[in-house]
Coordinates of C-alpha atoms and ligand atoms in Angstrom, one line a residue:
H497 CA 22.9 -15.8 -10.8
P498 CA 23.0 -19.2 -8.9
D499 CA 22.1 -17.5 -5.7
S500 CA 18.9 -15.9 -6.9
T501 CA 15.4 -16.2 -5.6
A502 CA 12.0 -16.0 -7.4
V503 CA 9.0 -14.9 -5.4
I504 CA 5.6 -15.7 -6.8
G505 CA 2.9 -13.4 -5.5
A506 CA 3.3 -9.6 -4.9
G507 CA 0.9 -9.5 -1.9
I508 CA 2.3 -8.2 1.4
A509 CA 3.9 -11.5 2.2
G510 CA 5.8 -11.9 -1.1
L511 CA 7.0 -8.3 -1.0
A512 CA 8.1 -8.5 2.6
C513 CA 10.1 -11.6 1.7
A514 CA 11.6 -10.1 -1.4
R515 CA 12.4 -6.8 0.5
S516 CA 14.3 -8.8 3.3
L517 CA 16.3 -10.6 0.7
A518 CA 17.1 -7.5 -1.3
D519 CA 18.1 -5.6 1.9
A520 CA 20.6 -8.4 2.6
G521 CA 22.1 -7.9 -0.9
R522 CA 20.5 -11.1 -2.3
P523 CA 19.2 -11.1 -5.9
V524 CA 15.4 -11.5 -6.1
T525 CA 12.7 -11.2 -8.8
V526 CA 9.0 -11.0 -8.1
F527 CA 6.2 -12.4 -10.3
E528 CA 2.6 -11.3 -10.0
K529 CA -0.4 -12.3 -12.1
G530 CA -2.3 -9.0 -11.4
R531 CA -1.6 -5.6 -13.0
G532 CA 0.2 -4.4 -10.0
P533 CA 1.2 -5.4 -6.5
G534 CA -1.5 -5.7 -3.8
G535 CA -3.2 -9.1 -3.7
R536 CA -5.8 -9.0 -0.9
M537 CA -4.7 -5.4 -0.2
S538 CA -5.3 -4.0 -3.7
S539 CA -7.5 -1.0 -4.2
R540 CA -10.3 -0.5 -6.7
H541 CA -10.6 2.8 -8.7
L542 CA -14.2 3.8 -9.5
T543 CA -15.2 7.0 -11.2
G544 CA -14.7 9.7 -8.5
A545 CA -13.7 7.3 -5.7
V546 CA -11.2 4.6 -4.6
V547 CA -12.5 1.8 -2.5
E548 CA -10.8 -1.1 -0.7
L549 CA -12.3 -4.5 -1.4
G550 CA -9.9 -6.6 0.6
A551 CA -8.3 -5.6 4.0
Q552 CA -9.8 -2.3 5.2
Y553 CA -7.3 -1.7 8.0
F554 CA -4.8 -3.7 10.1
S555 CA -3.8 -3.9 13.7
V556 CA -0.4 -4.2 15.3
R557 CA 0.5 -6.8 17.9
D558 CA 4.1 -7.8 17.2
A559 CA 7.0 -5.5 18.0
D560 CA 8.9 -6.1 14.7
F561 CA 5.7 -5.3 12.8
G562 CA 5.2 -2.2 15.0
E563 CA 8.6 -0.9 14.0
Q564 CA 7.9 -1.5 10.4
V565 CA 4.6 0.3 10.6
A566 CA 6.3 3.3 12.2
T567 CA 8.7 3.4 9.3
W568 CA 5.8 3.3 6.8
Q569 CA 4.1 6.0 8.8
R570 CA 7.2 8.3 8.5
A571 CA 7.2 7.5 4.7
G572 CA 3.6 8.7 4.5
V573 CA 2.1 5.4 3.2
V574 CA 0.1 4.4 6.2
A575 CA -1.9 6.4 8.8
P576 CA -4.0 5.6 11.8
W577 CA -7.6 4.7 10.9
P578 CA -10.3 4.1 12.0
A579 CA -10.5 6.1 15.2
V580 CA -13.5 4.1 16.5
V581 CA -15.0 0.7 15.5
W582 CA -18.7 0.8 16.0
R583 CA -20.8 -2.4 16.4
L584 CA -24.5 -2.7 15.5
T585 CA -26.4 -5.3 17.4
T586 CA -30.1 -5.6 16.6
G587 CA -30.1 -2.0 15.4
R588 CA -28.3 -0.7 18.5
P589 CA -24.8 0.8 18.1
S590 CA -22.0 0.5 20.7
R591 CA -18.3 1.3 20.6
R592 CA -15.8 -1.6 20.4
S593 CA -13.9 -1.4 23.6
D594 CA -10.4 -2.5 22.8
D595 CA -8.0 0.4 22.2
R596 CA -5.6 -1.5 19.8
P597 CA -4.0 0.9 17.2
R598 CA -5.3 0.4 13.7
F599 CA -3.8 1.6 10.4
T600 CA -4.7 1.8 6.7
G601 CA -2.7 2.6 3.6
T602 CA -2.8 6.3 2.5
P603 CA -4.0 7.6 0.1
R604 CA -5.1 4.0 -0.6
M605 CA -4.0 0.6 0.6
S606 CA -2.2 -0.2 -2.7
A607 CA 0.1 2.8 -2.0
L608 CA 1.7 0.8 0.8
L609 CA 2.3 -2.2 -1.5
R610 CA 3.8 0.0 -4.2
H611 CA 6.1 1.5 -1.6
L612 CA 7.1 -1.9 -0.5
A613 CA 7.7 -3.1 -4.1
G614 CA 9.9 0.0 -4.6
D615 CA 12.6 -0.8 -7.1
L616 CA 12.4 -4.6 -6.8
P617 CA 12.5 -6.4 -10.1
L618 CA 8.7 -7.1 -10.5
H619 CA 7.0 -8.8 -13.5
T620 CA 3.3 -7.9 -13.3
A621 CA 0.6 -9.5 -15.5
T622 CA 2.7 -12.7 -15.3
R623 CA 0.7 -15.7 -14.0
I624 CA 3.1 -18.6 -13.2
V625 CA 1.4 -21.9 -14.3
A626 CA 4.3 -24.4 -13.7
L627 CA 7.7 -24.9 -12.1
E628 CA 10.5 -26.8 -13.9
N629 CA 13.2 -28.4 -11.8
A630 CA 16.5 -28.4 -13.8
D631 CA 19.8 -29.9 -12.5
D632 CA 21.1 -26.4 -11.8
G633 CA 18.0 -24.7 -10.3
W634 CA 14.3 -23.8 -11.0
R635 CA 12.6 -22.3 -14.0
L636 CA 9.2 -20.6 -13.9
I637 CA 6.8 -21.1 -16.8
S638 CA 4.3 -18.3 -17.3
E639 CA 0.8 -18.6 -18.8
A640 CA 2.1 -16.8 -21.9
G641 CA 4.6 -19.7 -22.3
T642 CA 7.7 -17.6 -21.2
R643 CA 10.3 -19.5 -19.2
H644 CA 12.0 -17.4 -16.4
G645 CA 15.1 -18.5 -14.6
L646 CA 17.3 -20.0 -13.4
F647 CA 16.6 -19.5 -9.7
A648 CA 18.2 -21.4 -6.7
T649 CA 15.0 -20.9 -4.6
V650 CA 11.4 -20.3 -5.4
V651 CA 9.1 -18.7 -2.8
L652 CA 5.4 -19.2 -3.2
A653 CA 3.7 -16.3 -1.4
L654 CA 0.2 -17.4 -2.3
P655 CA -3.0 -18.7 -0.7
A656 CA -2.4 -22.4 0.1
P657 CA -4.6 -23.9 -2.7
Q658 CA -2.8 -21.8 -5.4
A659 CA 0.6 -22.8 -3.9
E660 CA -0.4 -26.4 -3.8
A661 CA -1.1 -26.5 -7.6
L662 CA 2.5 -25.4 -8.3
V663 CA 4.4 -27.4 -5.7
A664 CA 2.5 -30.7 -6.0
P665 CA 4.6 -32.2 -8.9
H666 CA 7.8 -31.5 -7.0
D667 CA 7.4 -31.7 -3.2
A668 CA 4.8 -34.0 -1.6
D669 CA 5.4 -32.6 1.9
L670 CA 4.8 -29.0 0.9
A671 CA 1.7 -30.1 -1.1
E672 CA 0.4 -32.0 1.9
A673 CA 0.9 -28.9 4.2
C674 CA -1.0 -26.8 1.7
R675 CA -3.9 -29.3 1.7
G676 CA -4.2 -28.8 5.4
I677 CA -5.1 -25.1 4.9
P678 CA -8.2 -24.8 2.8
Q679 CA -9.6 -21.3 2.1
R680 CA -12.8 -19.5 2.9
A681 CA -14.5 -17.2 0.4
C682 CA -15.9 -13.7 0.8
W683 CA -18.0 -11.4 -1.3
A684 CA -17.0 -7.7 -1.0
G685 CA -19.6 -5.2 -2.3
W686 CA -19.1 -1.5 -2.9
A687 CA -21.5 1.4 -3.5
R688 CA -20.8 5.0 -4.4
F689 CA -23.5 7.6 -3.6
D690 CA -24.1 11.2 -4.8
A691 CA -25.5 12.1 -1.4
P692 CA -24.1 11.4 2.1
L693 CA -25.8 8.7 4.2
P694 CA -28.5 10.0 6.5
P695 CA -27.4 10.2 10.2
L696 CA -27.7 7.0 12.1
P697 CA -29.2 7.4 15.6
G698 CA -26.6 6.8 18.3
L699 CA -23.6 7.2 16.0
A700 CA -21.4 10.2 15.3
T701 CA -22.2 11.6 11.8
D702 CA -18.6 11.0 10.7
W703 CA -18.6 7.3 11.7
Q704 CA -16.0 5.3 9.8
V705 CA -16.5 1.6 10.4
L706 CA -19.5 -0.5 11.5
E707 CA -19.4 -4.2 12.5
L708 CA -22.7 -6.0 12.1
A709 CA -23.4 -8.6 14.7
E710 CA -26.1 -10.4 12.6
G711 CA -27.4 -10.8 9.0
P712 CA -25.5 -11.2 5.7
L713 CA -23.1 -8.3 6.3
R714 CA -20.2 -8.4 8.8
L715 CA -18.5 -5.0 8.1
V716 CA -19.3 -1.7 6.4
T717 CA -16.6 0.9 5.9
R718 CA -16.8 4.5 4.6
N719 CA -13.9 4.9 2.2
Q720 CA -14.2 8.8 2.1
T721 CA -13.3 8.8 5.8
K722 CA -9.9 7.1 5.2
P723 CA -6.9 9.4 5.4
G724 CA -6.1 11.1 2.0
R725 CA -9.5 10.4 0.5
E726 CA -11.5 13.2 2.1
A727 CA -12.3 14.7 -1.4
Q728 CA -14.3 11.7 -2.6
G729 CA -18.0 11.3 -1.9
E730 CA -19.9 8.7 0.1
S731 CA -18.4 5.4 -0.9
L732 CA -19.0 2.2 1.1
T733 CA -17.4 -1.2 1.2
L734 CA -19.7 -4.0 2.3
L735 CA -18.1 -7.2 3.4
A736 CA -20.3 -10.3 3.6
R737 CA -20.1 -13.1 6.2
L738 CA -18.1 -16.0 4.9
D739 CA -20.8 -18.7 5.2
W740 CA -23.3 -16.4 3.4
S741 CA -20.7 -15.7 0.7
E742 CA -20.0 -19.4 0.2
R743 CA -23.7 -20.2 -0.3
R744 CA -23.7 -17.6 -3.1
L745 CA -20.3 -18.1 -4.5
E746 CA -21.4 -18.7 -8.1
E747 CA -24.1 -16.0 -8.2
D748 CA -23.4 -13.0 -10.5
A749 CA -21.8 -9.9 -9.0
G750 CA -24.8 -7.7 -9.8
S751 CA -27.3 -9.7 -7.8
V752 CA -24.9 -10.2 -4.9
S753 CA -24.3 -6.4 -4.8
A754 CA -28.1 -5.8 -4.7
R755 CA -28.5 -8.3 -1.9
L756 CA -25.7 -6.7 0.2
L757 CA -27.3 -3.2 -0.2
D758 CA -30.7 -4.7 0.9
A759 CA -29.0 -6.3 3.9
L760 CA -27.6 -2.9 4.9
Q761 CA -31.0 -1.3 4.6
A762 CA -32.5 -4.1 6.7
A763 CA -29.8 -3.6 9.4
L764 CA -30.4 0.2 9.7
P765 CA -32.8 1.5 12.3
E766 CA -36.4 2.0 11.3
G767 CA -37.0 5.3 9.5
V768 CA -33.4 5.5 8.0
T769 CA -33.4 5.1 4.3
L770 CA -30.3 4.5 2.1
P771 CA -30.0 6.9 -0.8
M772 CA -29.9 5.3 -4.3
P773 CA -26.3 4.4 -5.2
R774 CA -24.8 6.0 -8.4
H775 CA -22.6 2.9 -8.9
S776 CA -22.4 -0.4 -7.1
G777 CA -20.8 -3.8 -7.6
A778 CA -19.3 -6.8 -5.9
H779 CA -16.0 -8.7 -6.0
R780 CA -15.7 -12.4 -5.2
W781 CA -12.6 -13.4 -3.2
R782 CA -12.4 -17.2 -3.7
F783 CA -9.4 -17.4 -1.4
A784 CA -10.2 -14.7 1.2
Q785 CA -8.7 -16.3 4.3
P786 CA -7.4 -19.6 5.6
A787 CA -10.2 -21.9 7.0
A788 CA -7.8 -23.6 9.4
L789 CA -4.5 -22.3 10.8
P790 CA -1.3 -24.4 11.4
G791 CA -1.5 -23.7 15.1
S792 CA 1.2 -22.6 17.5
G793 CA 4.5 -24.5 17.5
F794 CA 4.8 -24.3 13.7
P795 CA 7.3 -21.9 12.0
D796 CA 5.9 -18.8 10.3
F797 CA 6.7 -20.3 6.8
R798 CA 7.6 -23.6 5.2
Q799 CA 10.8 -24.6 3.5
G800 CA 11.2 -27.8 1.5
E801 CA 14.4 -29.7 0.8
S802 CA 14.1 -28.9 -2.9
G803 CA 14.6 -25.2 -2.8
L804 CA 10.8 -24.4 -2.7
A805 CA 9.4 -22.4 0.2
L806 CA 6.0 -21.1 1.2
C807 CA 4.9 -17.9 3.0
G808 CA 1.7 -15.9 3.5
D809 CA -1.1 -15.5 5.9
A810 CA -1.9 -19.3 5.6
W811 CA 1.2 -20.0 7.7
R812 CA 0.4 -17.7 10.7
D813 CA -3.1 -16.1 10.8
A814 CA -5.6 -14.4 8.5
R815 CA -4.2 -10.9 8.9
V816 CA -2.0 -8.3 7.2
E817 CA 0.4 -8.4 10.2
D818 CA 0.7 -12.2 10.0
A819 CA 1.2 -12.2 6.3
W820 CA 4.0 -9.6 6.6
L821 CA 5.7 -11.5 9.5
S822 CA 5.6 -14.8 7.5
G823 CA 7.2 -13.2 4.4
H824 CA 9.7 -11.1 6.4
R825 CA 10.9 -14.0 8.5
L826 CA 11.2 -16.3 5.5
G827 CA 13.3 -13.7 3.7
R828 CA 15.5 -13.3 6.7
A829 CA 16.0 -17.1 7.0
L830 CA 16.9 -17.4 3.3
A831 CA 19.3 -14.4 3.5
C832 CA 21.2 -16.1 6.3
R833 CA 22.3 -19.0 4.1
P834 CA 25.9 -18.7 2.9
P835 CA 25.8 -17.0 -0.5
I836 CA 26.4 -19.4 -3.5
P837 CA 29.2 -17.9 -5.6
H838 CA 28.6 -17.3 -9.3
A839 CA 30.5 -19.9 -11.4
T840 CA 32.9 -17.2 -12.7
E841 CA 33.7 -16.3 -9.1
I842 CA 34.9 -19.8 -8.1
P843 CA 38.7 -19.7 -8.1
Ligands
LIG558 P1 -2.2 -12.2 -1.1 O1 -2.5 -10.8 -0.8 O2 -3.4 -13.1 -1.5 O3 -1.1 -12.3 -2.2 C1 -0.9 -13.3 -3.1 C2 -0.6 -12.7 -4.5 O4 -0.3 -13.8 -5.4 C3 -1.8 -12.0 -5.2 O5 -1.3 -10.7 -5.5 C4 -2.1 -12.8 -6.4 O6 -2.6 -12.1 -7.5 C5 -0.8 -13.5 -6.7 N1 -0.9 -14.8 -7.4 C6 -1.7 -15.8 -7.1 N2 -1.4 -16.9 -8.0 C7 -0.4 -16.5 -8.8 C8 0.3 -17.1 -9.8 N3 0.0 -18.4 -10.2 N4 1.3 -16.4 -10.5 C9 1.6 -15.1 -10.1 N5 0.9 -14.5 -9.1 C10 -0.1 -15.1 -8.4 N6 -6.4 -8.5 7.3 C11 -6.3 -7.7 8.4 O7 -5.3 -7.6 9.0 N7 -7.4 -6.8 8.7 C12 -8.6 -6.9 8.0 O8 -9.5 -6.1 8.3 C13 -8.7 -7.7 6.9 N8 -9.8 -7.8 6.2 C14 -9.9 -8.5 5.0 C15 -11.0 -8.5 4.2 C16 -11.1 -9.2 3.1 C17 -12.3 -9.2 2.2 C18 -10.0 -10.0 2.7 C19 -10.0 -10.8 1.4 C20 -8.8 -10.1 3.5 C21 -8.8 -9.3 4.7 N9 -7.7 -9.4 5.5 C22 -7.6 -8.5 6.6 C23 -6.6 -10.4 5.3 C24 -5.4 -9.8 4.5 O9 -5.8 -9.0 3.4 C25 -4.5 -10.9 4.1 O10 -4.1 -11.7 5.3 C26 -3.2 -10.5 3.5 O11 -3.4 -9.4 2.5 C27 -2.6 -11.7 2.7 O12 -1.4 -11.4 2.1 P2 -0.6 -12.5 1.3 O13 0.6 -11.8 0.7 O14 -0.4 -13.6 2.2 O15 -1.6 -13.0 0.1

């Protein structure tokens, strides 16, 4: 169809964009290199546990996003979590004082993304390696050599460096905008234990999230305290600081995982010993979050003259809410254009 849109990337931004277009009756097809939707909100299945290695939870500031989250809550795919964020400073715990509502996907983060994908046409395990500009629209070339199209519009809902590689041969302005948003990297560790963690002095025994003020780790979450996961055993996510991660970006996952567990042990009060994990590992996010942001006064997305457009957290801020807003608003803007009639519909 001459009016159709291709969305590359089935993270929350790409799916929000595709959903806005589909809700307006516009034809849209989504392409994702991973095995399923999710991106930086995908979940990892271990034996006996599911852990999140990307976003652990998200907050709500914007009214439109708040309405969307309420709809997801009614559909049973998000729930409030955590109740309290604890902070550990030189071994001393304190409660984080803001009372902003926070949510997570239930029974896992990827359930929200699957709900959003719904019945949208979605090609998974399809990495797009090039775009081809034909007279009558765009074609997408996959790594396997398949050509998809034609599409009037191509949305790149990707971290800026990945979008840049695809737009550079076709749109110098969009490529330049992408170069202005380099990405930071983050190592995310996980560990599953047979026994619960020992109680930490000053913290409730059922603590859910711990921010660490110093050392290699910045956040520790307990996945079994997330709504819908109560049956799984002690299973931690350990997020490293970005500068620490970047210094060890090319280290192997096994040694990074061991370092992150050592860092947790070192941060715990004296006399508290971590049990031995049954399984542990680490995931490297090369493109974890934008290093710079476009700043206020810019739109929430970018549109080129050529029929290419960009959305995602790079164009607003490094959060789930911002990625959703960027994609949703681009989808609404694209849906407002007058529909292009199919050749056979032209009188
Ligand atoms: P992504 O989720 O990155 O989606 C891009 C998609 O494109 C991916 O699925 C990818 O596989 C796909 N893709 C890439 N290249 C291609 C290609 N060539 N062809 C096809 N598909 C392709 N946010 C919060 O609000 N709160 C938090 O606590 C929080 N913590 C975080 C912790 C970590 C460790 C990380 C990494 C992120 C965290 N975030 C958090 C940020 C949040 O996860 C992101 O802002 C949001 O998920 C970005 O969504 P997106 O759709 O813009 O991009």
